[in-house]
Short mmCIF file of N, CA, C and O in Angstrom, two decimals:
data_model
loop_
_atom_site.label_atom_id
_atom_site.label_comp_id
_atom_site.label_asym_id
_atom_site.label_seq_id
_atom_site.Cartn_x
_atom_site.Cartn_y
_atom_site.Cartn_z
N MET A 1 -7.23 -5.29 -17.66
CA MET A 1 -6.23 -4.55 -18.42
C MET A 1 -4.97 -4.46 -17.56
O MET A 1 -5.03 -4.18 -16.38
N LYS A 2 -3.85 -4.70 -18.18
CA LYS A 2 -2.56 -4.67 -17.49
C LYS A 2 -1.65 -3.70 -18.24
O LYS A 2 -1.70 -3.62 -19.46
N THR A 3 -0.82 -2.98 -17.50
CA THR A 3 0.15 -2.06 -18.10
C THR A 3 1.54 -2.53 -17.74
O THR A 3 1.83 -2.79 -16.57
N VAL A 4 2.39 -2.67 -18.75
CA VAL A 4 3.78 -3.07 -18.53
C VAL A 4 4.69 -2.07 -19.24
O VAL A 4 4.30 -1.45 -20.22
N ARG A 5 5.90 -1.95 -18.71
CA ARG A 5 6.88 -1.02 -19.27
C ARG A 5 8.15 -1.77 -19.62
O ARG A 5 8.56 -2.68 -18.91
N PHE A 6 8.77 -1.32 -20.71
CA PHE A 6 9.99 -1.94 -21.19
C PHE A 6 11.00 -0.87 -21.56
O PHE A 6 10.65 0.18 -22.09
N LYS A 7 12.27 -1.17 -21.30
CA LYS A 7 13.37 -0.34 -21.79
C LYS A 7 13.68 -0.83 -23.20
O LYS A 7 13.78 -2.04 -23.43
N THR A 8 13.82 0.10 -24.15
CA THR A 8 14.10 -0.30 -25.53
C THR A 8 15.24 0.55 -26.09
O THR A 8 15.76 1.44 -25.43
N ASN A 9 15.55 0.29 -27.35
CA ASN A 9 16.51 1.13 -28.06
C ASN A 9 15.85 1.84 -29.23
O ASN A 9 16.50 2.26 -30.17
N MET A 10 14.53 2.02 -29.16
CA MET A 10 13.78 2.73 -30.21
C MET A 10 13.90 4.23 -29.98
O MET A 10 13.25 4.78 -29.11
N LYS A 11 14.76 4.87 -30.77
CA LYS A 11 15.07 6.27 -30.50
C LYS A 11 14.51 7.26 -31.50
O LYS A 11 14.70 8.45 -31.37
N CYS A 12 13.80 6.77 -32.52
CA CYS A 12 13.30 7.72 -33.52
C CYS A 12 11.98 7.22 -34.11
O CYS A 12 11.55 6.09 -33.87
N SER A 13 11.35 8.07 -34.89
CA SER A 13 10.07 7.70 -35.49
C SER A 13 10.23 6.53 -36.47
O SER A 13 9.31 5.73 -36.63
N GLY A 14 11.39 6.41 -37.08
CA GLY A 14 11.63 5.28 -37.99
C GLY A 14 11.62 3.95 -37.25
O GLY A 14 11.08 2.95 -37.75
N CYS A 15 12.20 3.94 -36.05
CA CYS A 15 12.19 2.73 -35.22
C CYS A 15 10.75 2.36 -34.85
O CYS A 15 10.37 1.19 -34.87
N ILE A 16 9.99 3.37 -34.48
CA ILE A 16 8.59 3.15 -34.09
C ILE A 16 7.79 2.64 -35.28
O ILE A 16 6.98 1.72 -35.16
N GLU A 17 8.02 3.21 -36.46
CA GLU A 17 7.33 2.74 -37.67
C GLU A 17 7.66 1.28 -37.97
O GLU A 17 6.80 0.52 -38.41
N THR A 18 8.89 0.89 -37.72
CA THR A 18 9.31 -0.49 -37.98
C THR A 18 8.60 -1.47 -37.05
O THR A 18 8.17 -2.54 -37.47
N VAL A 19 8.46 -1.11 -35.78
CA VAL A 19 7.86 -2.02 -34.81
C VAL A 19 6.33 -1.99 -34.83
O VAL A 19 5.68 -2.94 -34.38
N THR A 20 5.73 -0.95 -35.39
CA THR A 20 4.27 -0.78 -35.38
C THR A 20 3.51 -2.00 -35.91
O THR A 20 2.61 -2.50 -35.22
N PRO A 21 3.81 -2.53 -37.09
CA PRO A 21 3.02 -3.68 -37.56
C PRO A 21 3.16 -4.92 -36.68
O PRO A 21 2.23 -5.72 -36.55
N PHE A 22 4.30 -5.06 -36.03
CA PHE A 22 4.53 -6.22 -35.15
C PHE A 22 3.67 -6.12 -33.90
O PHE A 22 3.02 -7.09 -33.51
N LEU A 23 3.64 -4.94 -33.27
CA LEU A 23 2.83 -4.77 -32.06
C LEU A 23 1.35 -4.71 -32.38
O LEU A 23 0.53 -5.23 -31.63
N ASN A 24 1.00 -4.08 -33.49
CA ASN A 24 -0.42 -4.01 -33.87
C ASN A 24 -0.98 -5.37 -34.24
O ASN A 24 -2.19 -5.56 -34.27
N ASP A 25 -0.11 -6.34 -34.51
CA ASP A 25 -0.52 -7.70 -34.85
C ASP A 25 -0.98 -8.50 -33.63
O ASP A 25 -1.61 -9.54 -33.76
N VAL A 26 -0.68 -8.01 -32.43
CA VAL A 26 -1.05 -8.71 -31.19
C VAL A 26 -2.39 -8.17 -30.72
O VAL A 26 -2.48 -7.04 -30.25
N GLU A 27 -3.44 -8.99 -30.87
CA GLU A 27 -4.79 -8.48 -30.57
C GLU A 27 -5.01 -8.18 -29.09
O GLU A 27 -5.90 -7.41 -28.75
N GLN A 28 -4.21 -8.76 -28.19
CA GLN A 28 -4.36 -8.46 -26.77
C GLN A 28 -3.87 -7.06 -26.41
O GLN A 28 -4.23 -6.51 -25.37
N ILE A 29 -3.04 -6.47 -27.27
CA ILE A 29 -2.53 -5.12 -27.01
C ILE A 29 -3.62 -4.11 -27.38
O ILE A 29 -4.10 -4.08 -28.51
N LYS A 30 -4.00 -3.31 -26.39
CA LYS A 30 -5.04 -2.30 -26.60
C LYS A 30 -4.44 -0.93 -26.94
O LYS A 30 -5.02 -0.16 -27.67
N LYS A 31 -3.26 -0.64 -26.36
CA LYS A 31 -2.62 0.65 -26.60
C LYS A 31 -1.14 0.50 -26.29
O LYS A 31 -0.76 -0.23 -25.37
N TRP A 32 -0.30 1.18 -27.06
CA TRP A 32 1.13 1.18 -26.77
C TRP A 32 1.73 2.49 -27.25
O TRP A 32 1.20 3.14 -28.14
N GLU A 33 2.82 2.88 -26.59
CA GLU A 33 3.53 4.10 -26.99
C GLU A 33 4.97 4.03 -26.51
O GLU A 33 5.28 3.34 -25.54
N VAL A 34 5.82 4.74 -27.21
CA VAL A 34 7.24 4.80 -26.86
C VAL A 34 7.59 6.24 -26.51
O VAL A 34 7.30 7.15 -27.28
N ASP A 35 8.20 6.42 -25.35
CA ASP A 35 8.68 7.74 -24.94
C ASP A 35 10.12 7.88 -25.41
O ASP A 35 11.06 7.47 -24.72
N THR A 36 10.30 8.45 -26.59
CA THR A 36 11.65 8.59 -27.15
C THR A 36 12.44 9.70 -26.47
O THR A 36 13.65 9.79 -26.66
N ASN A 37 11.78 10.53 -25.67
CA ASN A 37 12.48 11.59 -24.94
C ASN A 37 13.12 11.06 -23.65
O ASN A 37 14.04 11.69 -23.13
N HIS A 38 12.64 9.94 -23.16
CA HIS A 38 13.20 9.34 -21.95
C HIS A 38 14.53 8.68 -22.32
O HIS A 38 14.68 8.10 -23.39
N SER A 39 15.50 8.74 -21.43
CA SER A 39 16.82 8.18 -21.73
C SER A 39 16.77 6.67 -21.97
O SER A 39 17.61 6.13 -22.69
N ASP A 40 15.78 5.98 -21.38
CA ASP A 40 15.65 4.53 -21.57
C ASP A 40 14.67 4.15 -22.68
O ASP A 40 14.37 2.98 -22.86
N LYS A 41 14.16 5.14 -23.41
CA LYS A 41 13.25 4.89 -24.54
C LYS A 41 12.13 3.92 -24.13
O LYS A 41 12.00 2.82 -24.64
N ILE A 42 11.33 4.34 -23.16
CA ILE A 42 10.34 3.49 -22.51
C ILE A 42 9.15 3.17 -23.42
O ILE A 42 8.48 4.07 -23.92
N LEU A 43 8.90 1.88 -23.59
CA LEU A 43 7.72 1.37 -24.29
C LEU A 43 6.71 1.01 -23.21
O LEU A 43 6.98 0.19 -22.34
N THR A 44 5.53 1.64 -23.25
CA THR A 44 4.45 1.34 -22.33
C THR A 44 3.35 0.65 -23.11
O THR A 44 2.92 1.14 -24.16
N VAL A 45 2.91 -0.50 -22.61
CA VAL A 45 1.91 -1.31 -23.30
C VAL A 45 0.75 -1.61 -22.36
O VAL A 45 0.96 -2.07 -21.24
N GLU A 46 -0.46 -1.34 -22.83
CA GLU A 46 -1.67 -1.75 -22.12
C GLU A 46 -2.24 -2.93 -22.88
O GLU A 46 -2.47 -2.84 -24.09
N PHE A 47 -2.46 -4.04 -22.16
CA PHE A 47 -2.96 -5.21 -22.85
C PHE A 47 -3.79 -6.10 -21.93
O PHE A 47 -3.70 -6.00 -20.71
N ASP A 48 -4.61 -6.92 -22.55
CA ASP A 48 -5.39 -7.93 -21.85
C ASP A 48 -4.65 -9.24 -21.99
O ASP A 48 -4.50 -9.75 -23.10
N GLY A 49 -4.16 -9.77 -20.91
CA GLY A 49 -3.44 -11.02 -20.97
C GLY A 49 -2.38 -11.10 -19.90
O GLY A 49 -2.15 -10.15 -19.16
N THR A 50 -1.72 -12.23 -19.85
CA THR A 50 -0.70 -12.42 -18.84
C THR A 50 0.67 -12.71 -19.44
O THR A 50 1.66 -12.71 -18.75
N ASN A 51 0.72 -12.96 -20.75
CA ASN A 51 1.98 -13.35 -21.39
C ASN A 51 2.69 -12.14 -21.98
O ASN A 51 2.44 -11.74 -23.11
N GLU A 52 3.59 -11.57 -21.20
CA GLU A 52 4.37 -10.42 -21.66
C GLU A 52 5.45 -10.82 -22.65
O GLU A 52 5.98 -9.99 -23.38
N GLU A 53 5.76 -12.11 -22.71
CA GLU A 53 6.80 -12.60 -23.61
C GLU A 53 6.44 -12.37 -25.08
O GLU A 53 7.32 -12.20 -25.91
N ILE A 54 5.15 -12.34 -25.38
CA ILE A 54 4.72 -12.10 -26.77
C ILE A 54 5.14 -10.68 -27.21
O ILE A 54 5.54 -10.46 -28.34
N ILE A 55 5.06 -9.73 -26.29
CA ILE A 55 5.46 -8.35 -26.59
C ILE A 55 6.96 -8.31 -26.85
O ILE A 55 7.42 -7.72 -27.83
N ILE A 56 7.71 -8.94 -25.97
CA ILE A 56 9.17 -8.99 -26.13
C ILE A 56 9.55 -9.64 -27.45
O ILE A 56 10.38 -9.12 -28.20
N ALA A 57 8.90 -10.74 -27.77
CA ALA A 57 9.20 -11.46 -29.02
C ALA A 57 8.90 -10.61 -30.24
O ALA A 57 9.69 -10.58 -31.20
N LYS A 58 7.79 -9.90 -30.23
CA LYS A 58 7.41 -9.07 -31.38
C LYS A 58 8.38 -7.91 -31.59
O LYS A 58 8.76 -7.60 -32.72
N VAL A 59 8.79 -7.27 -30.50
CA VAL A 59 9.74 -6.16 -30.62
C VAL A 59 11.09 -6.67 -31.13
O VAL A 59 11.72 -6.05 -31.99
N GLN A 60 11.50 -7.83 -30.64
CA GLN A 60 12.75 -8.42 -31.12
C GLN A 60 12.65 -8.83 -32.58
O GLN A 60 13.61 -8.66 -33.33
N GLN A 61 11.49 -9.33 -33.00
CA GLN A 61 11.28 -9.67 -34.42
C GLN A 61 11.46 -8.43 -35.29
O GLN A 61 11.93 -8.53 -36.42
N ALA A 62 11.06 -7.28 -34.77
CA ALA A 62 11.18 -6.03 -35.52
C ALA A 62 12.61 -5.51 -35.54
O ALA A 62 12.91 -4.54 -36.22
N GLY A 63 13.50 -6.16 -34.76
CA GLY A 63 14.91 -5.78 -34.78
C GLY A 63 15.33 -4.83 -33.67
O GLY A 63 16.44 -4.31 -33.70
N SER A 64 14.46 -4.61 -32.70
CA SER A 64 14.80 -3.72 -31.59
C SER A 64 15.13 -4.52 -30.34
O SER A 64 14.69 -5.65 -30.18
N LYS A 65 15.87 -3.89 -29.45
CA LYS A 65 16.18 -4.49 -28.15
C LYS A 65 15.08 -4.09 -27.18
O LYS A 65 14.51 -3.00 -27.27
N ILE A 66 14.80 -4.98 -26.22
CA ILE A 66 13.74 -4.73 -25.26
C ILE A 66 14.05 -5.47 -23.96
O ILE A 66 14.58 -6.58 -23.98
N GLU A 67 13.72 -4.81 -22.84
CA GLU A 67 13.96 -5.40 -21.52
C GLU A 67 12.86 -4.91 -20.59
O GLU A 67 12.59 -3.71 -20.51
N LYS A 68 12.19 -5.83 -19.90
CA LYS A 68 11.11 -5.46 -18.99
C LYS A 68 11.66 -4.73 -17.79
O LYS A 68 12.72 -5.05 -17.27
N ILE A 69 10.92 -3.68 -17.38
CA ILE A 69 11.27 -2.95 -16.16
C ILE A 69 10.07 -2.93 -15.25
O ILE A 69 8.93 -3.11 -15.69
N SER A 70 10.29 -2.70 -13.98
CA SER A 70 9.20 -2.65 -13.01
C SER A 70 8.55 -1.27 -13.03
O SER A 70 9.20 -0.26 -13.30
N LEU A 71 7.26 -1.26 -12.72
CA LEU A 71 6.54 0.03 -12.64
C LEU A 71 6.90 0.78 -11.39
O LEU A 71 7.26 0.29 -10.40
#
């Protein structure tokens, strides 16, 4: 299991609802959450795999901005 964090522009529950089907479609993702109270709107993802690009692609497909950050 690997945990990665991303800076996003998801600032409300509507944004999270929009991205939910895209992230839930990735079977390697075991758990994800967005901290909308953090100034960088941090998306934390726990997943089995090595390809973080799939997460970035799915969030971008949903219309949100995303950028990987270090833990």
